[in-house]
Amino acid sequence: MDLDPAALYDLLNPWNPDAHPGDRFYFGLLMAAESVLDVGCGTGAMLHLIRDRGHGGRLVGLDPDRASLDRARRRTDIEWTEGTAADAPRGDFALATMTGHAFQCLVTDGELRASLTAVREALGPDGRFVFETRHPQARAWEGWDVSDPDDVAVLTDAAGRELKVWHTVDEVAGDVVAFHETTATPDGTVLGVGHARLRFLDVAALNRFLAEAGFTIEAQYGDWDGSPVDTTSREIVTIARR
Ligand SMILES: C[S@@+](CC[C@H](N)C(=O)[O-])C[C@H]1O[C@@H](n2cnc3c(N)ncnc32)[C@H](O)[C@@H]1O
């Protein structure tokens, strides 16, 4: 059985502002922006949807993963560029986004610095960079680890195949969490394993990196409803100005 991780991603993470508060938060900002650079756009579902909903401006999706971009490229009324955040093209975008916690893929200090510098240079004079990162205090990774794959729900992919997908945390080293995602048939035959590392910056460290890159923080929320970051927040949602 051939596994299509990009198609599976869309199945597990549908982008829908009518159903998900986080997507709704971005939707308003995106539709109001003349031009958008979506950094870590993955399969492009967000840009596809805003074009469908009538966004008439320039839309560019940037991602280093070729398989995801191939899926994004099924739509030709949007520009797609292969590359990391650090490769962001200089420009005058009104809005740059990193959604779906893509920002946490920036793991090393060097990657963070190079990415933030490039994203800032991609923005026009009043441009804004909007993204979210999981607050480390909520220790989200503890909820990801599956001790018994038999407990994992079976899902059906677009081809009608039954699959199980689960995560295992391999290591927590400082603020970096290494984990892997296993995809298997319902009887446990493993079809694919994908490894990843995500960084969980706290507010102080995040804001230091932003300030160092020249960004000003316009707003920072602990939830999609616009409430402030406090000791119960699970997210750090940031609107930063060039
Ligand atoms: C969890 S997915 C989020 C995709 C999409 N933004 C969403 O909201 O569904 C993270 C994406 O970040 C991309 N990514 C990984 N490292 C990156 C980097 N250094 N710069 C930009 N994107 C990166 C991955 O290829 C992946 O498509």
mmCIF file of C-alpha atoms in Angstrom, residues 112-230:
data_model
loop_
_atom_site.group_PDB
_atom_site.id
_atom_site.type_symbol
_atom_site.label_atom_id
_atom_site.label_comp_id
_atom_site.label_asym_id
_atom_site.label_seq_id
_atom_site.Cartn_x
_atom_site.Cartn_y
_atom_site.Cartn_z
ATOM 1 C CA LEU A 112 15.151 31.017 14.210
ATOM 2 C CA ARG A 113 17.366 34.044 13.604
ATOM 3 C CA ALA A 114 17.772 33.446 9.858
ATOM 4 C CA SER A 115 14.041 32.729 9.448
ATOM 5 C CA LEU A 116 12.827 35.770 11.359
ATOM 6 C CA THR A 117 15.251 38.039 9.493
ATOM 7 C CA ALA A 118 14.103 36.718 6.110
ATOM 8 C CA VAL A 119 10.393 36.858 6.988
ATOM 9 C CA ARG A 120 10.784 40.461 8.160
ATOM 10 C CA GLU A 121 12.521 41.374 4.904
ATOM 11 C CA ALA A 122 9.668 39.791 2.957
ATOM 12 C CA LEU A 123 7.228 42.291 4.473
ATOM 13 C CA GLY A 124 6.348 45.794 3.289
ATOM 14 C CA PRO A 125 6.739 48.803 5.621
ATOM 15 C CA ASP A 126 3.482 48.125 7.557
ATOM 16 C CA GLY A 127 3.616 44.371 7.108
ATOM 17 C CA ARG A 128 2.680 41.970 9.884
ATOM 18 C CA PHE A 129 3.879 38.474 10.757
ATOM 19 C CA VAL A 130 1.271 36.342 12.513
ATOM 20 C CA PHE A 131 1.909 32.884 13.926
ATOM 21 C CA GLU A 132 1.296 30.685 16.931
ATOM 22 C CA THR A 133 3.509 28.438 19.000
ATOM 23 C CA ARG A 134 2.396 26.036 21.736
ATOM 24 C CA HIS A 135 3.064 27.386 25.209
ATOM 25 C CA PRO A 136 5.611 25.084 26.909
ATOM 26 C CA GLN A 137 3.775 25.340 30.248
ATOM 27 C CA ALA A 138 0.895 23.241 28.812
ATOM 28 C CA ARG A 139 3.323 20.387 27.994
ATOM 29 C CA ALA A 140 1.223 19.398 24.959
ATOM 30 C CA TRP A 141 3.612 16.574 24.063
ATOM 31 C CA GLU A 142 2.501 14.637 27.141
ATOM 32 C CA GLY A 143 -0.910 14.278 25.512
ATOM 33 C CA TRP A 144 0.567 13.030 22.215
ATOM 34 C CA ASP A 145 2.294 9.929 23.488
ATOM 35 C CA VAL A 146 0.337 6.742 22.822
ATOM 36 C CA SER A 147 1.118 3.824 25.105
ATOM 37 C CA ASP A 148 -1.103 1.263 23.344
ATOM 38 C CA PRO A 149 -1.688 1.539 19.550
ATOM 39 C CA ASP A 150 -4.686 -0.788 20.006
ATOM 40 C CA ASP A 151 -6.460 2.199 21.600
ATOM 41 C CA VAL A 152 -5.937 4.397 18.526
ATOM 42 C CA ALA A 153 -9.054 5.155 16.467
ATOM 43 C CA VAL A 154 -9.167 3.813 12.908
ATOM 44 C CA LEU A 155 -9.686 6.429 10.192
ATOM 45 C CA THR A 156 -10.535 6.072 6.519
ATOM 46 C CA ASP A 157 -8.420 7.919 3.947
ATOM 47 C CA ALA A 158 -9.575 9.438 0.647
ATOM 48 C CA ALA A 159 -8.916 6.116 -1.137
ATOM 49 C CA GLY A 160 -11.195 4.301 1.332
ATOM 50 C CA ARG A 161 -8.309 2.598 3.177
ATOM 51 C CA GLU A 162 -8.471 2.112 6.931
ATOM 52 C CA LEU A 163 -5.450 3.501 8.800
ATOM 53 C CA LYS A 164 -4.232 4.221 12.291
ATOM 54 C CA VAL A 165 -1.918 7.166 13.035
ATOM 55 C CA TRP A 166 -0.228 7.742 16.378
ATOM 56 C CA HIS A 167 2.652 9.632 17.978
ATOM 57 C CA THR A 168 5.458 8.552 20.265
ATOM 58 C CA VAL A 169 7.662 11.027 22.110
ATOM 59 C CA ASP A 170 11.334 10.016 21.849
ATOM 60 C CA GLU A 171 13.047 12.735 23.859
ATOM 61 C CA VAL A 172 12.479 16.043 25.594
ATOM 62 C CA ALA A 173 15.787 17.951 25.596
ATOM 63 C CA GLY A 174 15.455 21.462 27.005
ATOM 64 C CA ASP A 175 12.717 23.134 24.974
ATOM 65 C CA VAL A 176 12.979 20.705 22.027
ATOM 66 C CA VAL A 177 10.685 17.685 21.765
ATOM 67 C CA ALA A 178 11.619 14.838 19.403
ATOM 68 C CA PHE A 179 8.827 12.476 18.411
ATOM 69 C CA HIS A 180 7.729 10.184 15.633
ATOM 70 C CA GLU A 181 4.453 9.551 13.876
ATOM 71 C CA THR A 182 3.539 5.991 12.932
ATOM 72 C CA THR A 183 0.981 5.124 10.270
ATOM 73 C CA ALA A 184 -0.261 1.533 10.246
ATOM 74 C CA THR A 185 -3.095 -0.680 9.053
ATOM 75 C CA PRO A 186 -5.757 -1.512 11.672
ATOM 76 C CA ASP A 187 -4.007 -4.853 12.394
ATOM 77 C CA GLY A 188 -0.770 -2.993 13.226
ATOM 78 C CA THR A 189 1.259 -3.460 10.020
ATOM 79 C CA VAL A 190 3.453 -0.341 9.944
ATOM 80 C CA LEU A 191 3.254 1.574 6.649
ATOM 81 C CA GLY A 192 5.404 4.560 7.500
ATOM 82 C CA VAL A 193 7.248 6.372 10.278
ATOM 83 C CA GLY A 194 8.031 10.087 10.213
ATOM 84 C CA HIS A 195 10.400 11.765 12.676
ATOM 85 C CA ALA A 196 10.195 15.402 13.753
ATOM 86 C CA ARG A 197 11.552 17.855 16.303
ATOM 87 C CA LEU A 198 9.626 20.849 17.584
ATOM 88 C CA ARG A 199 10.815 23.726 19.750
ATOM 89 C CA PHE A 200 8.626 25.064 22.555
ATOM 90 C CA LEU A 201 9.848 28.631 23.212
ATOM 91 C CA ASP A 202 8.472 30.441 26.245
ATOM 92 C CA VAL A 203 7.220 34.004 25.932
ATOM 93 C CA ALA A 204 10.447 35.646 27.086
ATOM 94 C CA ALA A 205 12.657 33.659 24.702
ATOM 95 C CA LEU A 206 10.242 34.115 21.803
ATOM 96 C CA ASN A 207 10.050 37.850 22.317
ATOM 97 C CA ARG A 208 13.835 38.118 22.535
ATOM 98 C CA PHE A 209 14.200 36.444 19.121
ATOM 99 C CA LEU A 210 11.509 38.718 17.641
ATOM 100 C CA ALA A 211 13.081 41.888 19.033
ATOM 101 C CA GLU A 212 16.549 40.826 17.877
ATOM 102 C CA ALA A 213 15.184 40.399 14.327
ATOM 103 C CA GLY A 214 13.669 43.900 14.455
ATOM 104 C CA PHE A 215 10.002 43.003 14.997
ATOM 105 C CA THR A 216 7.682 44.968 17.300
ATOM 106 C CA ILE A 217 4.996 42.969 19.071
ATOM 107 C CA GLU A 218 1.599 44.429 18.261
ATOM 108 C CA ALA A 219 -0.414 41.848 20.189
ATOM 109 C CA GLN A 220 0.099 38.525 21.901
ATOM 110 C CA TYR A 221 -2.709 36.202 22.973
ATOM 111 C CA GLY A 222 -2.984 33.025 25.006
ATOM 112 C CA ASP A 223 -5.942 31.747 23.036
ATOM 113 C CA TRP A 224 -7.773 32.266 19.765
ATOM 114 C CA ASP A 225 -10.451 34.348 21.502
ATOM 115 C CA GLY A 226 -7.909 37.136 22.067
ATOM 116 C CA SER A 227 -7.445 36.556 25.795
ATOM 117 C CA PRO A 228 -4.042 37.482 27.242
ATOM 118 C CA VAL A 229 -1.242 34.985 27.801
ATOM 119 C CA ASP A 230 -1.477 33.752 31.405
#
